[in-house]
Amino acid sequence: MNTKYIFVTGGVTSSLGKGIIASSIGKLLQSRGYRVTIQKFDPYINIDSGTLNPYEHGECYVTVDGHETDLDLGHYERFLSIETHKPNCVTTGRIYQSVIDKERRGDYLGKTVQIIPHITDEIKRRMLFLGESGEYDFVITEIGGVAGDIESLPFLESVRQLKWELGADCINVHLTYVPYLAAAGELKTKPTQHSVKKLQELGIQPDVLILRTEHDIPDDVRAKVSLFCNVKREAVIQSRDVPSIYMVPVRMHAQGLDTVILRKLGIDPEQTSCNLTIWNRFLNMMQSTVQEVHIGIVGKYVELQDAYKSISEALLHASVYNGRKLKLHYIHSGSIDSENVESKLCGLNGVVVAPGFGQRATEGKFAALKYTREHNIPTFGICLGMQCMVIEFARNVLGYTDANSTELDEHTLHNVIDIMESQKSVTTKGGTMRLGAYRCSLVQGSLAASAYGKVEVCERHRHRYEFNNDYRENFEKNGMVVTGLNPELGLVEIVELPLHKWYLGTQFHPEYSSTVENPHPLFKSFIAAAMKK
Ligand code: GLN
C-alpha cells in the first residue's frame, strides 16, 4: 500500500482542537493495525517553540531527540504511544532558513528564489519526508492556524499541490465551528460555509468536514452543510464538547470517521477492525472513579493551564490507573508566602512544584517546599521544581541562608545549583539548552528505583543549570540523597528525602513520556503516595 497523507486544517477560529482531532484520527487508524505518525506544520517565523512564551503558546514540548516543539506533539505521543522527532514539527522559520541557506550555498544559482515554487517545494519535501521512510502507512499533517490567515497560505498552497500530485493517496479533513445562537435558538452553519469557500478559493476541496459544536447537530443541518460544501453527508461529522479529550476517538469512531477516511483513500474498511480495548479500559476506569485526589501545581504560569499540559495529563493518567478522580489546583507561586502557605496547601494530598525559568515568583516555591517537607506532604519537584527543593533544603536544613541557583542570584556564596560546564560558552538562546533524552542510573532500593522497577532509565531534559556536586556529600549526610545520576557526566538527575513519605525531585521532565496506555511510573507512585495522605 502507498503511504497515505491526511491533512488536517482548521477554519473559523483557532483553539477548536485540531491537535485532538488529528490525534484521534491517528488513534483510530493505529487501532486498525496501521502504522501512523503525525506531524505539525506551524506558520510562525520562530525556528522552533523553544523561544515562545508559555503564556501565549502553552508549554514547550520536548522530543526524545531534543527538539523543542509545539504542545500538540504531546497529544500525538499521549494518544498513540509513539515517539515523535525533529521532522514531526516544522515552522515557517525552519522552511525559510533552509531555503535561504540553499540560496547562499548557490543551489539555485541564477534563479529568482520565490515563495512558489521554492518555499512550497521545501514545504512539500518536508510534508512527504516521513512518508518516504517506508515506516508509515499514514502520515497525518496538522496545519497550524486558520484557513484564510496570511501566514498559512504557503502551507495550504502546498497541500493543494500535493492533493493534485498524490491524487487518491491524499485527503483533507477540515475542522470548523458551528456556533449556537441562543437568542435565535439555532445552530449556524454560515461560518463553516465561508471557511470551506475560503479553502475552495485556494483550490482545496475538503474531503471530510468535522463540525465542532456545543449542541447536537440535527440531520437537516448536516444535509445543508453537505450540499453547500460539496462534502458527502456521511463525511460531515460532528465533534460535540466532551468531558475528556480522550473520549474524542471513540465519538469519532461511533460516527464512522475512520471508515469514511479509509474509503476516501481507496482502502476497504472491512479488511480491518478497530481494536480500542486498552483505550476503552482506560476510559472505563476514568469514568468509574469516585474518590478524589487533590493535587496542587505550584508554578508561575498558572493563568494559562496549557503551560503545564504534559504535567496535568501525566497526573490524570496516573490518577486513573490508581482509581482516583484527579482534582487539580493551580496555585500561583507569586501568591505564596510563609504567612499564607498553610491556607494555600493544607487540604492537598500532594504538591507538584513546576518547571520554569528566571527569578520571578520563585520565593513562593521555597515557602511551599518548606511547608510540604515539614508537614510530610507528598511532593514532586520537576526541573526548576527539583532545583528549588535543593535550594530550600540548603537554606533551611544545611543553614546556608543565601543558598541559590546562579540563574536566580548570580552572586550567591552558596551556588548549590549552578550553570552546567557545557553551558558556559553558550551565547545564543534558541535550541541551546541540554535537550532531549539522556540516560539516568538509579540507586538500588531508592524510591525512584522501586517506582520504575528497574535501575536504568532514559528521560528528556530541558535545562541549563544543574545540582552542584561540590555540595553533594553535605546534602547526603543531612538527609537529601542523590538517587539518579547521569552515568556519562555524573550530573545529578534525582534527589530524594528517604525519611519523607514521598519527596522526590527530577532534573529531567518525566511528564513528556506519560501516555494513556503507558502512564509514567513516577507519577503513578506519586499519586499512590498522595492517596495515603
Ligand atoms: N531554569 C532552569 C534551568 O535552566 C530549569 C529549567 C526547567 O525547569 N525546565 O536549569
PDB file of C-alpha atoms in Angstrom, residues 127-282:
ATOM      1  CA  MET A 127       5.442  17.046   4.257  1.00  0.00           C
ATOM      2  CA  LEU A 128       6.455  13.881   2.359  1.00  0.00           C
ATOM      3  CA  PHE A 129       9.696  13.224   4.247  1.00  0.00           C
ATOM      4  CA  LEU A 130       8.409  10.863   6.964  1.00  0.00           C
ATOM      5  CA  GLY A 131       6.178   9.023   4.494  1.00  0.00           C
ATOM      6  CA  GLU A 132       9.148   8.298   2.252  1.00  0.00           C
ATOM      7  CA  SER A 133      10.899   6.344   5.019  1.00  0.00           C
ATOM      8  CA  GLY A 134       8.564   3.426   4.316  1.00  0.00           C
ATOM      9  CA  GLU A 135       7.850   3.194   8.038  1.00  0.00           C
ATOM     10  CA  TYR A 136       4.305   4.537   7.896  1.00  0.00           C
ATOM     11  CA  ASP A 137       1.016   3.636   6.245  1.00  0.00           C
ATOM     12  CA  PHE A 138      -0.446   7.007   7.179  1.00  0.00           C
ATOM     13  CA  VAL A 139       1.160  10.387   7.707  1.00  0.00           C
ATOM     14  CA  ILE A 140      -1.233  12.859   9.289  1.00  0.00           C
ATOM     15  CA  THR A 141      -0.240  16.513   8.966  1.00  0.00           C
ATOM     16  CA  GLU A 142      -1.828  19.165  11.122  1.00  0.00           C
ATOM     17  CA  ILE A 143      -1.585  22.665   9.658  1.00  0.00           C
ATOM     18  CA  GLY A 144      -1.456  25.330  12.379  1.00  0.00           C
ATOM     19  CA  GLY A 145      -3.573  28.470  12.145  1.00  0.00           C
ATOM     20  CA  VAL A 146      -6.881  29.068  10.400  1.00  0.00           C
ATOM     21  CA  ALA A 147      -7.714  28.892   6.669  1.00  0.00           C
ATOM     22  CA  GLY A 148      -7.520  32.441   5.378  1.00  0.00           C
ATOM     23  CA  ASP A 149      -4.590  33.557   7.559  1.00  0.00           C
ATOM     24  CA  ILE A 150      -1.872  35.235   5.503  1.00  0.00           C
ATOM     25  CA  GLU A 151       0.760  33.165   7.317  1.00  0.00           C
ATOM     26  CA  SER A 152      -0.663  29.776   6.391  1.00  0.00           C
ATOM     27  CA  LEU A 153      -1.102  30.466   2.663  1.00  0.00           C
ATOM     28  CA  PRO A 154       2.150  28.757   1.528  1.00  0.00           C
ATOM     29  CA  PHE A 155       1.230  25.676   3.574  1.00  0.00           C
ATOM     30  CA  LEU A 156      -2.247  25.491   2.056  1.00  0.00           C
ATOM     31  CA  GLU A 157      -0.846  26.020  -1.433  1.00  0.00           C
ATOM     32  CA  SER A 158       1.470  23.077  -0.774  1.00  0.00           C
ATOM     33  CA  VAL A 159      -1.489  20.963   0.356  1.00  0.00           C
ATOM     34  CA  ARG A 160      -3.304  21.903  -2.871  1.00  0.00           C
ATOM     35  CA  GLN A 161      -0.337  20.818  -4.977  1.00  0.00           C
ATOM     36  CA  LEU A 162       0.073  17.560  -3.066  1.00  0.00           C
ATOM     37  CA  LYS A 163      -3.631  16.738  -3.398  1.00  0.00           C
ATOM     38  CA  TRP A 164      -3.188  17.168  -7.138  1.00  0.00           C
ATOM     39  CA  GLU A 165       0.051  15.188  -7.301  1.00  0.00           C
ATOM     40  CA  LEU A 166      -0.884  12.349  -4.956  1.00  0.00           C
ATOM     41  CA  GLY A 167      -4.476  12.002  -6.110  1.00  0.00           C
ATOM     42  CA  ALA A 168      -6.262   9.216  -4.243  1.00  0.00           C
ATOM     43  CA  ASP A 169      -3.456   8.908  -1.675  1.00  0.00           C
ATOM     44  CA  CYS A 170      -4.208  12.281  -0.122  1.00  0.00           C
ATOM     45  CA  ILE A 171      -7.206  13.843   1.609  1.00  0.00           C
ATOM     46  CA  ASN A 172      -8.078  16.970   3.537  1.00  0.00           C
ATOM     47  CA  VAL A 173     -10.035  16.886   6.777  1.00  0.00           C
ATOM     48  CA  HIS A 174     -11.286  20.355   7.662  1.00  0.00           C
ATOM     49  CA  LEU A 175     -12.352  21.261  11.195  1.00  0.00           C
ATOM     50  CA  THR A 176     -14.777  24.163  11.622  1.00  0.00           C
ATOM     51  CA  TYR A 177     -17.080  25.602  14.222  1.00  0.00           C
ATOM     52  CA  VAL A 178     -20.874  25.640  14.271  1.00  0.00           C
ATOM     53  CA  PRO A 179     -21.981  28.236  16.829  1.00  0.00           C
ATOM     54  CA  TYR A 180     -25.331  28.144  18.601  1.00  0.00           C
ATOM     55  CA  LEU A 181     -27.185  31.440  18.748  1.00  0.00           C
ATOM     56  CA  ALA A 182     -29.232  31.254  21.928  1.00  0.00           C
ATOM     57  CA  ALA A 183     -31.467  34.218  21.025  1.00  0.00           C
ATOM     58  CA  ALA A 184     -32.457  32.584  17.739  1.00  0.00           C
ATOM     59  CA  GLY A 185     -32.330  29.070  19.212  1.00  0.00           C
ATOM     60  CA  GLU A 186     -30.355  27.979  16.143  1.00  0.00           C
ATOM     61  CA  LEU A 187     -27.117  26.374  15.097  1.00  0.00           C
ATOM     62  CA  LYS A 188     -25.431  28.476  12.449  1.00  0.00           C
ATOM     63  CA  THR A 189     -23.597  26.925   9.510  1.00  0.00           C
ATOM     64  CA  LYS A 190     -22.629  30.140   7.705  1.00  0.00           C
ATOM     65  CA  PRO A 191     -19.124  30.376   9.255  1.00  0.00           C
ATOM     66  CA  THR A 192     -18.491  26.803   8.088  1.00  0.00           C
ATOM     67  CA  GLN A 193     -19.717  27.586   4.585  1.00  0.00           C
ATOM     68  CA  HIS A 194     -17.437  30.630   4.432  1.00  0.00           C
ATOM     69  CA  SER A 195     -14.468  28.707   5.695  1.00  0.00           C
ATOM     70  CA  VAL A 196     -14.972  25.967   3.095  1.00  0.00           C
ATOM     71  CA  LYS A 197     -15.351  28.655   0.393  1.00  0.00           C
ATOM     72  CA  LYS A 198     -12.027  30.063   1.550  1.00  0.00           C
ATOM     73  CA  LEU A 199     -10.376  26.664   1.111  1.00  0.00           C
ATOM     74  CA  GLN A 200     -12.048  26.208  -2.275  1.00  0.00           C
ATOM     75  CA  GLU A 201     -10.740  29.617  -3.378  1.00  0.00           C
ATOM     76  CA  LEU A 202      -7.296  28.285  -2.525  1.00  0.00           C
ATOM     77  CA  GLY A 203      -8.006  25.250  -4.656  1.00  0.00           C
ATOM     78  CA  ILE A 204      -8.665  22.753  -1.875  1.00  0.00           C
ATOM     79  CA  GLN A 205     -11.895  20.792  -1.739  1.00  0.00           C
ATOM     80  CA  PRO A 206     -12.223  19.271   1.754  1.00  0.00           C
ATOM     81  CA  ASP A 207     -12.996  15.542   1.747  1.00  0.00           C
ATOM     82  CA  VAL A 208     -14.224  15.351   5.327  1.00  0.00           C
ATOM     83  CA  LEU A 209     -15.723  18.087   7.488  1.00  0.00           C
ATOM     84  CA  ILE A 210     -15.667  17.935  11.250  1.00  0.00           C
ATOM     85  CA  LEU A 211     -18.001  20.379  12.916  1.00  0.00           C
ATOM     86  CA  ARG A 212     -17.065  21.412  16.414  1.00  0.00           C
ATOM     87  CA  THR A 213     -20.226  22.213  18.351  1.00  0.00           C
ATOM     88  CA  GLU A 214     -21.678  22.586  21.826  1.00  0.00           C
ATOM     89  CA  HIS A 215     -25.046  21.097  20.739  1.00  0.00           C
ATOM     90  CA  ASP A 216     -26.009  18.035  18.710  1.00  0.00           C
ATOM     91  CA  ILE A 217     -26.211  18.863  15.027  1.00  0.00           C
ATOM     92  CA  PRO A 218     -29.516  17.598  13.574  1.00  0.00           C
ATOM     93  CA  ASP A 219     -29.652  15.717  10.268  1.00  0.00           C
ATOM     94  CA  ASP A 220     -31.134  18.574   8.281  1.00  0.00           C
ATOM     95  CA  VAL A 221     -28.260  20.863   9.321  1.00  0.00           C
ATOM     96  CA  ARG A 222     -25.725  18.231   8.283  1.00  0.00           C
ATOM     97  CA  ALA A 223     -27.531  17.803   4.967  1.00  0.00           C
ATOM     98  CA  LYS A 224     -27.325  21.560   4.421  1.00  0.00           C
ATOM     99  CA  VAL A 225     -23.582  21.642   5.172  1.00  0.00           C
ATOM    100  CA  SER A 226     -23.094  18.667   2.867  1.00  0.00           C
ATOM    101  CA  LEU A 227     -24.959  20.355  -0.002  1.00  0.00           C
ATOM    102  CA  PHE A 228     -23.313  23.761   0.341  1.00  0.00           C
ATOM    103  CA  CYS A 229     -19.801  22.447   0.858  1.00  0.00           C
ATOM    104  CA  ASN A 230     -19.654  19.590  -1.704  1.00  0.00           C
ATOM    105  CA  VAL A 231     -18.911  17.069   1.028  1.00  0.00           C
ATOM    106  CA  LYS A 232     -20.844  13.794   1.198  1.00  0.00           C
ATOM    107  CA  ARG A 233     -23.402  13.537   4.002  1.00  0.00           C
ATOM    108  CA  GLU A 234     -21.561  10.652   5.757  1.00  0.00           C
ATOM    109  CA  ALA A 235     -18.341  12.688   5.669  1.00  0.00           C
ATOM    110  CA  VAL A 236     -19.889  15.503   7.700  1.00  0.00           C
ATOM    111  CA  ILE A 237     -19.078  14.545  11.280  1.00  0.00           C
ATOM    112  CA  GLN A 238     -19.853  16.400  14.473  1.00  0.00           C
ATOM    113  CA  SER A 239     -17.425  16.872  17.321  1.00  0.00           C
ATOM    114  CA  ARG A 240     -19.501  17.846  20.302  1.00  0.00           C
ATOM    115  CA  ASP A 241     -17.824  19.001  23.505  1.00  0.00           C
ATOM    116  CA  VAL A 242     -16.975  16.055  25.754  1.00  0.00           C
ATOM    117  CA  PRO A 243     -15.760  15.999  29.360  1.00  0.00           C
ATOM    118  CA  SER A 244     -12.413  14.441  28.369  1.00  0.00           C
ATOM    119  CA  ILE A 245     -10.297  14.755  25.227  1.00  0.00           C
ATOM    120  CA  TYR A 246      -9.695  11.006  25.447  1.00  0.00           C
ATOM    121  CA  MET A 247     -13.358  10.373  24.570  1.00  0.00           C
ATOM    122  CA  VAL A 248     -12.964  12.025  21.167  1.00  0.00           C
ATOM    123  CA  PRO A 249     -11.590   8.977  19.253  1.00  0.00           C
ATOM    124  CA  VAL A 250     -14.500   6.869  20.465  1.00  0.00           C
ATOM    125  CA  ARG A 251     -17.056   9.525  19.479  1.00  0.00           C
ATOM    126  CA  MET A 252     -15.427   9.841  16.063  1.00  0.00           C
ATOM    127  CA  HIS A 253     -15.467   6.071  15.584  1.00  0.00           C
ATOM    128  CA  ALA A 254     -19.170   5.916  16.540  1.00  0.00           C
ATOM    129  CA  GLN A 255     -19.902   8.243  13.603  1.00  0.00           C
ATOM    130  CA  GLY A 256     -17.745   6.230  11.222  1.00  0.00           C
ATOM    131  CA  LEU A 257     -14.932   8.756  10.763  1.00  0.00           C
ATOM    132  CA  ASP A 258     -12.323   6.004  10.304  1.00  0.00           C
ATOM    133  CA  THR A 259     -14.409   4.141   7.706  1.00  0.00           C
ATOM    134  CA  VAL A 260     -15.100   7.361   5.790  1.00  0.00           C
ATOM    135  CA  ILE A 261     -11.380   8.219   5.747  1.00  0.00           C
ATOM    136  CA  LEU A 262     -10.340   4.733   4.635  1.00  0.00           C
ATOM    137  CA  ARG A 263     -12.921   4.696   1.811  1.00  0.00           C
ATOM    138  CA  LYS A 264     -11.833   8.135   0.626  1.00  0.00           C
ATOM    139  CA  LEU A 265      -8.283   6.803   0.428  1.00  0.00           C
ATOM    140  CA  GLY A 266      -9.360   3.749  -1.534  1.00  0.00           C
ATOM    141  CA  ILE A 267      -8.948   1.245   1.313  1.00  0.00           C
ATOM    142  CA  ASP A 268     -11.662  -1.263   2.119  1.00  0.00           C
ATOM    143  CA  PRO A 269     -12.595  -0.644   5.778  1.00  0.00           C
ATOM    144  CA  GLU A 270     -13.913  -4.217   6.038  1.00  0.00           C
ATOM    145  CA  GLN A 271     -10.334  -5.519   5.824  1.00  0.00           C
ATOM    146  CA  THR A 272      -9.562  -4.349   9.355  1.00  0.00           C
ATOM    147  CA  SER A 273     -11.477  -3.654  12.520  1.00  0.00           C
ATOM    148  CA  CYS A 274     -10.901  -1.103  15.208  1.00  0.00           C
ATOM    149  CA  ASN A 275      -9.410  -2.568  18.382  1.00  0.00           C
ATOM    150  CA  LEU A 276      -9.730   0.002  21.139  1.00  0.00           C
ATOM    151  CA  THR A 277      -9.674  -2.449  24.064  1.00  0.00           C
ATOM    152  CA  ILE A 278      -6.877  -0.816  26.085  1.00  0.00           C
ATOM    153  CA  TRP A 279      -8.157   2.653  25.264  1.00  0.00           C
ATOM    154  CA  ASN A 280     -11.697   1.787  26.369  1.00  0.00           C
ATOM    155  CA  ARG A 281     -10.395   0.165  29.523  1.00  0.00           C
ATOM    156  CA  PHE A 282      -8.734   3.488  30.375  1.00  0.00           C
TER     157      PHE A 282
END
